[in-house]
PDB file of C-alpha atoms and ligand atoms in Angstrom:
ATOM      1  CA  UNK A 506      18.829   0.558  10.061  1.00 72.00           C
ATOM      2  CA  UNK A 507      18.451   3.999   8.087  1.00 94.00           C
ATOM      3  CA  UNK A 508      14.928   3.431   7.380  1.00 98.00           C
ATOM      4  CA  UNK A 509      12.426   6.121   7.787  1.00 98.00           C
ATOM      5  CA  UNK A 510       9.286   3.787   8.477  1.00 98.00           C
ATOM      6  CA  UNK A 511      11.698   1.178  10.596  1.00 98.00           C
ATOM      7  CA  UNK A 512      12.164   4.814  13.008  1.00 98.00           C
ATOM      8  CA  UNK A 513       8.405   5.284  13.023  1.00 98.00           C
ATOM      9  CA  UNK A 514       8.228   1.678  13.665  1.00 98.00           C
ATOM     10  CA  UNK A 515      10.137   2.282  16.799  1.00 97.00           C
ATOM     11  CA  UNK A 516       9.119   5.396  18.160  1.00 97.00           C
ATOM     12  CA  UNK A 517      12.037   7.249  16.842  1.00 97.00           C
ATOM     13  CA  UNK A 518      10.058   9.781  14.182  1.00 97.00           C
ATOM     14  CA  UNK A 519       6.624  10.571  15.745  1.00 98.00           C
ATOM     15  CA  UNK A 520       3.915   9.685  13.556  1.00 98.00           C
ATOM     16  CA  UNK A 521      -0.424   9.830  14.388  1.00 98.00           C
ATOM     17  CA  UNK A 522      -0.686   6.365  15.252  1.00 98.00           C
ATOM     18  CA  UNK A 523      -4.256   5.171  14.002  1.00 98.00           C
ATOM     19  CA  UNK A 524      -3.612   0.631  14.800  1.00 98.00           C
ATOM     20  CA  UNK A 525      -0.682  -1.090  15.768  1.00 97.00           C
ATOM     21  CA  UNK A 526      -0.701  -5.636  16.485  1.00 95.00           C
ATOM     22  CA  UNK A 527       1.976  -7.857  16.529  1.00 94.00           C
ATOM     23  CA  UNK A 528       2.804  -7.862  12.788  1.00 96.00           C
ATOM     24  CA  UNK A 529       2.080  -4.449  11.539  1.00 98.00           C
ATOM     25  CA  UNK A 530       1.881  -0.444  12.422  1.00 98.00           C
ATOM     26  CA  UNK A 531      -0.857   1.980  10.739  1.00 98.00           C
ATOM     27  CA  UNK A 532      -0.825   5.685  11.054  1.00 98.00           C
ATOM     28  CA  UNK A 533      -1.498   8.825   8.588  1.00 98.00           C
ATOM     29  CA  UNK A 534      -0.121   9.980   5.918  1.00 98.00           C
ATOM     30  CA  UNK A 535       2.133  13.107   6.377  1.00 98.00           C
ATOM     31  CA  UNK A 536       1.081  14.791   2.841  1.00 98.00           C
ATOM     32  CA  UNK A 537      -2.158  13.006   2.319  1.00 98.00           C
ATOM     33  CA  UNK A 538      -4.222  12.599  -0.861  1.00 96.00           C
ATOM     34  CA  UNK A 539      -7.315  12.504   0.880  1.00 98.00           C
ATOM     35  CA  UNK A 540      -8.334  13.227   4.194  1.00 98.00           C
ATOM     36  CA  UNK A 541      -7.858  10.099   6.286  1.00 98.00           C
ATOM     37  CA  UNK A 542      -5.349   9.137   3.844  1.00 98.00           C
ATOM     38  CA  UNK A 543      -3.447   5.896   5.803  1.00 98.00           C
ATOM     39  CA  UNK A 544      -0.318   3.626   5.810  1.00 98.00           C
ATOM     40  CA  UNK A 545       0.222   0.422   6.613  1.00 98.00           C
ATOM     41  CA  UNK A 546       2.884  -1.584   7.129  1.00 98.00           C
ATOM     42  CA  UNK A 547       4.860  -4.691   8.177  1.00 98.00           C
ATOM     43  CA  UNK A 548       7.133  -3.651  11.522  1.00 98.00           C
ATOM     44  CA  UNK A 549       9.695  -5.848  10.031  1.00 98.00           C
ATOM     45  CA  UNK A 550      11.713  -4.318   6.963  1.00 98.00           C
ATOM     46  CA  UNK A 551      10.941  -5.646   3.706  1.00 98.00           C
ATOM     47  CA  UNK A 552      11.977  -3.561   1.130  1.00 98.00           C
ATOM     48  CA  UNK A 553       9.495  -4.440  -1.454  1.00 98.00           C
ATOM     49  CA  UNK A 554       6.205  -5.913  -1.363  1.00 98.00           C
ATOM     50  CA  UNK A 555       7.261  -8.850  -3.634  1.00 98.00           C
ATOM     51  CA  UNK A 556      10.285  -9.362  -1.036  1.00 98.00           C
ATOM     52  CA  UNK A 557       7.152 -10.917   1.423  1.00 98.00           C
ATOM     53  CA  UNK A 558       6.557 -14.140   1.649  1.00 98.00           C
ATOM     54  CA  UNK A 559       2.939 -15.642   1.121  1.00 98.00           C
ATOM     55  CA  UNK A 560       2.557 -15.736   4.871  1.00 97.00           C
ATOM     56  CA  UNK A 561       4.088 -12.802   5.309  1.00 97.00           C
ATOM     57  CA  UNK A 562       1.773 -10.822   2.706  1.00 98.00           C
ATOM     58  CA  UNK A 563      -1.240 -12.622   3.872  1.00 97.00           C
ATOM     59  CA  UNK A 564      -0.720 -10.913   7.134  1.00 96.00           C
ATOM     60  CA  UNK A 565      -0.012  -8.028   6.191  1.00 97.00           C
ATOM     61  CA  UNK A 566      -3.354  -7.759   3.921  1.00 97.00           C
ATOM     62  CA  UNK A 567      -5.339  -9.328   7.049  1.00 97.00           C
ATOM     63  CA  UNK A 568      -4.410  -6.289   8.918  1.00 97.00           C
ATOM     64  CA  UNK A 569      -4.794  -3.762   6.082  1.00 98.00           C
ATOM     65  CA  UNK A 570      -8.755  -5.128   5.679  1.00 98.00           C
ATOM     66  CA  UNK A 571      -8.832  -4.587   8.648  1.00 98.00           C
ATOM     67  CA  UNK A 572      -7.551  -0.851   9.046  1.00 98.00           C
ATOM     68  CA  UNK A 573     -10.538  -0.230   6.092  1.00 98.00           C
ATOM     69  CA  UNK A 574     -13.167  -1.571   7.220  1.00 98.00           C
ATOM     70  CA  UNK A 575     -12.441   0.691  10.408  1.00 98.00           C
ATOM     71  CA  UNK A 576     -11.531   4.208   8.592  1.00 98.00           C
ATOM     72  CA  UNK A 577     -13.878   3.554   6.058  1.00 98.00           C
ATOM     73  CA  UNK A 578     -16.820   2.991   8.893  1.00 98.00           C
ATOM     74  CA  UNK A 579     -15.570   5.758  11.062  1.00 98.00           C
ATOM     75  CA  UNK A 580     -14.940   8.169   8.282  1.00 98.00           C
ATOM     76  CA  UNK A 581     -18.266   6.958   6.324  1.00 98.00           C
ATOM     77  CA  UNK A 582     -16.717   6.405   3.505  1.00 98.00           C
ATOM     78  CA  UNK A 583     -18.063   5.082   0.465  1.00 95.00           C
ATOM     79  CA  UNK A 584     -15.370   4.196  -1.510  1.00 97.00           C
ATOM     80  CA  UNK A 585     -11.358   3.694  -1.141  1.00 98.00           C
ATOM     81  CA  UNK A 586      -8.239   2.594  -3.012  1.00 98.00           C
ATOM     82  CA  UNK A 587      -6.301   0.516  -1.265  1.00 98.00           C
ATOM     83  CA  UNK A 588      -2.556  -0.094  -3.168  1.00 98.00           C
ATOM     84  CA  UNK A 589       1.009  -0.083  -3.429  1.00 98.00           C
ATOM     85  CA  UNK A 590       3.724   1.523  -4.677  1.00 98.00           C
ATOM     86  CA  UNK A 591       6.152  -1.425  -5.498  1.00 98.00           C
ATOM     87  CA  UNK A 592       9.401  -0.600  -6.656  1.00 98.00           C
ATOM     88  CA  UNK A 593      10.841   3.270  -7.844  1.00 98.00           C
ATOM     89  CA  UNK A 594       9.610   2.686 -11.078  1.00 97.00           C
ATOM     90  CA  UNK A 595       6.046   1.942 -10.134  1.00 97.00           C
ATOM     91  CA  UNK A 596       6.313   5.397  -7.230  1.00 97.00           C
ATOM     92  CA  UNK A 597       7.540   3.957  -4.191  1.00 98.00           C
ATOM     93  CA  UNK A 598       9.384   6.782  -2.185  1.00 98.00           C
ATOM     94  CA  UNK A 599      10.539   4.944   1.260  1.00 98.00           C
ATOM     95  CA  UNK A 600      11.724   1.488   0.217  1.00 98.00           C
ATOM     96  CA  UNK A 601       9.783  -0.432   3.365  1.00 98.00           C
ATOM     97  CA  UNK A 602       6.572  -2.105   2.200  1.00 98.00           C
ATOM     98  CA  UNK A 603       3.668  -0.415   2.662  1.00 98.00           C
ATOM     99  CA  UNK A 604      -0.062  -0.425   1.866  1.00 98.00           C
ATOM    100  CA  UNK A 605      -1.966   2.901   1.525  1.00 98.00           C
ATOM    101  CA  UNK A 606      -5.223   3.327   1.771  1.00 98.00           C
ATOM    102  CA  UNK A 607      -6.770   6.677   0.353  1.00 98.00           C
ATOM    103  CA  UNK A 608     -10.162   7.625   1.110  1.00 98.00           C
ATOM    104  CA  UNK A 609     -12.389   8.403  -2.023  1.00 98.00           C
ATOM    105  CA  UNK A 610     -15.089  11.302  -2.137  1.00 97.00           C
ATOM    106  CA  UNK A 611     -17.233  12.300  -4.807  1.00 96.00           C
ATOM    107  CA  UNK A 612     -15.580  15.341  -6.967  1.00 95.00           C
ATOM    108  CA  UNK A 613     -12.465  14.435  -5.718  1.00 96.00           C
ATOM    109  CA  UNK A 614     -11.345  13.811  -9.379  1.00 93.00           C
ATOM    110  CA  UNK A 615     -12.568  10.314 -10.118  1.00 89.00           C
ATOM    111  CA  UNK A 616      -9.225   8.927 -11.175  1.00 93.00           C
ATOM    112  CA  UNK A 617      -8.831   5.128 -10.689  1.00 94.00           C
ATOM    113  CA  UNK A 618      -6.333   2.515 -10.952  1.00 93.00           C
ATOM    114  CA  UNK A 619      -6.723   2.224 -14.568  1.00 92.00           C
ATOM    115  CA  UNK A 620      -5.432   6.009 -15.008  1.00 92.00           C
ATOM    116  CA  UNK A 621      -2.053   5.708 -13.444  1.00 92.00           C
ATOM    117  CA  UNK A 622      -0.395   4.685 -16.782  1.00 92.00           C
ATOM    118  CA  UNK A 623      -1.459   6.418 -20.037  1.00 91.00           C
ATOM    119  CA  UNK A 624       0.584   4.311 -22.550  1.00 91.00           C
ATOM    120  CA  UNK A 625      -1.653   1.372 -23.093  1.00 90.00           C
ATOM    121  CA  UNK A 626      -0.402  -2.002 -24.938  1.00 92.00           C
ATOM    122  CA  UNK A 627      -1.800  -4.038 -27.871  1.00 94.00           C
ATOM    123  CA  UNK A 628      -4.044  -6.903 -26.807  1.00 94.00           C
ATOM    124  CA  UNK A 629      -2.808  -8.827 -30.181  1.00 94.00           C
ATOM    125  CA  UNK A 630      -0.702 -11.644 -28.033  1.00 96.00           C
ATOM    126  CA  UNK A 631      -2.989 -11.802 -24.668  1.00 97.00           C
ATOM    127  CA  UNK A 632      -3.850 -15.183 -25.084  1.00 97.00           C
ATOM    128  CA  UNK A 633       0.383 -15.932 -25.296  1.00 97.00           C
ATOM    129  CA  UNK A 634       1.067 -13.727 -22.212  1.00 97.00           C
ATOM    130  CA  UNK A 635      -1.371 -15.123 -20.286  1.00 97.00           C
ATOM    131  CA  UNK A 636      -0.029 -18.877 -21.464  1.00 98.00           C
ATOM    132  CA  UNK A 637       3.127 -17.842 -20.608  1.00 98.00           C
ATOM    133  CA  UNK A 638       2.685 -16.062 -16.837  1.00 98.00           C
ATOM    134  CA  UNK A 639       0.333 -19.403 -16.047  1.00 98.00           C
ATOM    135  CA  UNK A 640       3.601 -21.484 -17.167  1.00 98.00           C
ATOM    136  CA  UNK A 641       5.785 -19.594 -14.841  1.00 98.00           C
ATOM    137  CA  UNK A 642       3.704 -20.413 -11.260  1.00 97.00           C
TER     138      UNK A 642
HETATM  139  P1  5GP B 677       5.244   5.840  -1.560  1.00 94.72           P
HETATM  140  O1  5GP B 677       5.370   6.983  -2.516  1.00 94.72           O
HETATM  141  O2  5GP B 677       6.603   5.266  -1.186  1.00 94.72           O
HETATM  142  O3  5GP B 677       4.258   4.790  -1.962  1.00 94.72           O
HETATM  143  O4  5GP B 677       4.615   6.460  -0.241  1.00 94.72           O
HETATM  144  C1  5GP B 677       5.343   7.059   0.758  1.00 94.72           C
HETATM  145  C2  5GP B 677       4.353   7.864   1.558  1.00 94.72           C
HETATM  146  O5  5GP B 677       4.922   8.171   2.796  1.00 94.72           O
HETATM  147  C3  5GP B 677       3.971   9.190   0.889  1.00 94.72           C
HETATM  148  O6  5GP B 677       2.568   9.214   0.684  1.00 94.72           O
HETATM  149  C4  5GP B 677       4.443  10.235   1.878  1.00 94.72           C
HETATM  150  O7  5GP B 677       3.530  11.300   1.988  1.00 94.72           O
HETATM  151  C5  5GP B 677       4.543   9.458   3.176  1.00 94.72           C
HETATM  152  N1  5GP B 677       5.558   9.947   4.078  1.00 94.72           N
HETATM  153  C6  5GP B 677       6.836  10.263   3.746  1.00 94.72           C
HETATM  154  N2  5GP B 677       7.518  10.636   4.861  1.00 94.72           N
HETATM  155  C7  5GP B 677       6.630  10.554   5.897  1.00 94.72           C
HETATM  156  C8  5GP B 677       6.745  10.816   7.307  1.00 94.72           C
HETATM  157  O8  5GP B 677       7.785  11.197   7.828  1.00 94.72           O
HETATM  158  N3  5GP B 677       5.636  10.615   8.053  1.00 94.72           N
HETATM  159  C9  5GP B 677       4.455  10.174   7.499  1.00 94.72           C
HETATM  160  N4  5GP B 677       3.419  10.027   8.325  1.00 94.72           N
HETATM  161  N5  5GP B 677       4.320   9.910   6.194  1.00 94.72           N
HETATM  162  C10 5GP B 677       5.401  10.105   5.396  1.00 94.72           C
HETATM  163 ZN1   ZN B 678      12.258  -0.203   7.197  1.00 94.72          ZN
END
């Protein structure tokens, strides 16, 4: 498969290695954010987070809890942001599923999740849109 995280998967594109089990492979980011910036994925390709099953995802967040508690202890951190990228639209570059998880720092420029789209909608219809997404489980 012509997958760039399938070859680091398999040895094929070296990569620093930080945790590696059965299910997933963690190592650091080439053009980090943050030092200690680290991705983690499934070894098996999924293209898109939302292409996991619940099983599938649960492990896959099992291992990335784990992965923070670890950098965040070793690297005595006191905050992270742990996300993805799922889907072009939303920033994904390498279409195989993975979690990062970017070290925070004070100064480092205090952006959060809430700044990574500026266009913000009307809350006139919430109580509709949330009627309708609970409809749709
Ligand atoms: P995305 O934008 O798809 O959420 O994240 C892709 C990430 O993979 C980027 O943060 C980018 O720096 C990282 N990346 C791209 N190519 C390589 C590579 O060859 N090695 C490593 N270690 N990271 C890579
Ligand atoms: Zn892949």
């Amino acid at each position: 498969m012509d997958c760039l995280f399938c070859k680091i998967v398999a040895g094929e594109i070296p990569s620093h290695k930080v945790y590696e089990d059965d299910f997933v492979y963690a190592f650091l980011d080439i053009y980090p954010c943050a030092e200690g910036h680290t991705i983690v994925l499934p070894k098996k390709h999924f293209e898109k987070f939302t292409d996991m099953s619940d099983d599938e995802a649960a492990s896959l967040f099992a291992s990335v809890n784990k992965v923070a508690k670890t950098v965040g202890k070793t690297l005595e951190l006191e905050g992270m942001n742990i996300g993805i990228n799922n889907g072009e639209l939303a920033g994904q570059t390498v279409p195989h599923v993975h979690v990062h998880i970017i070290p925070r720092r004070a100064g480092d420029g205090e952006g959060n999740m809430h700044t990574i789209v500026e266009l913000h909608p009307s809350t006139e219809n919430i109580a509709e849109l949330a009627e309708k997404l609970r409809n749709s489980f």
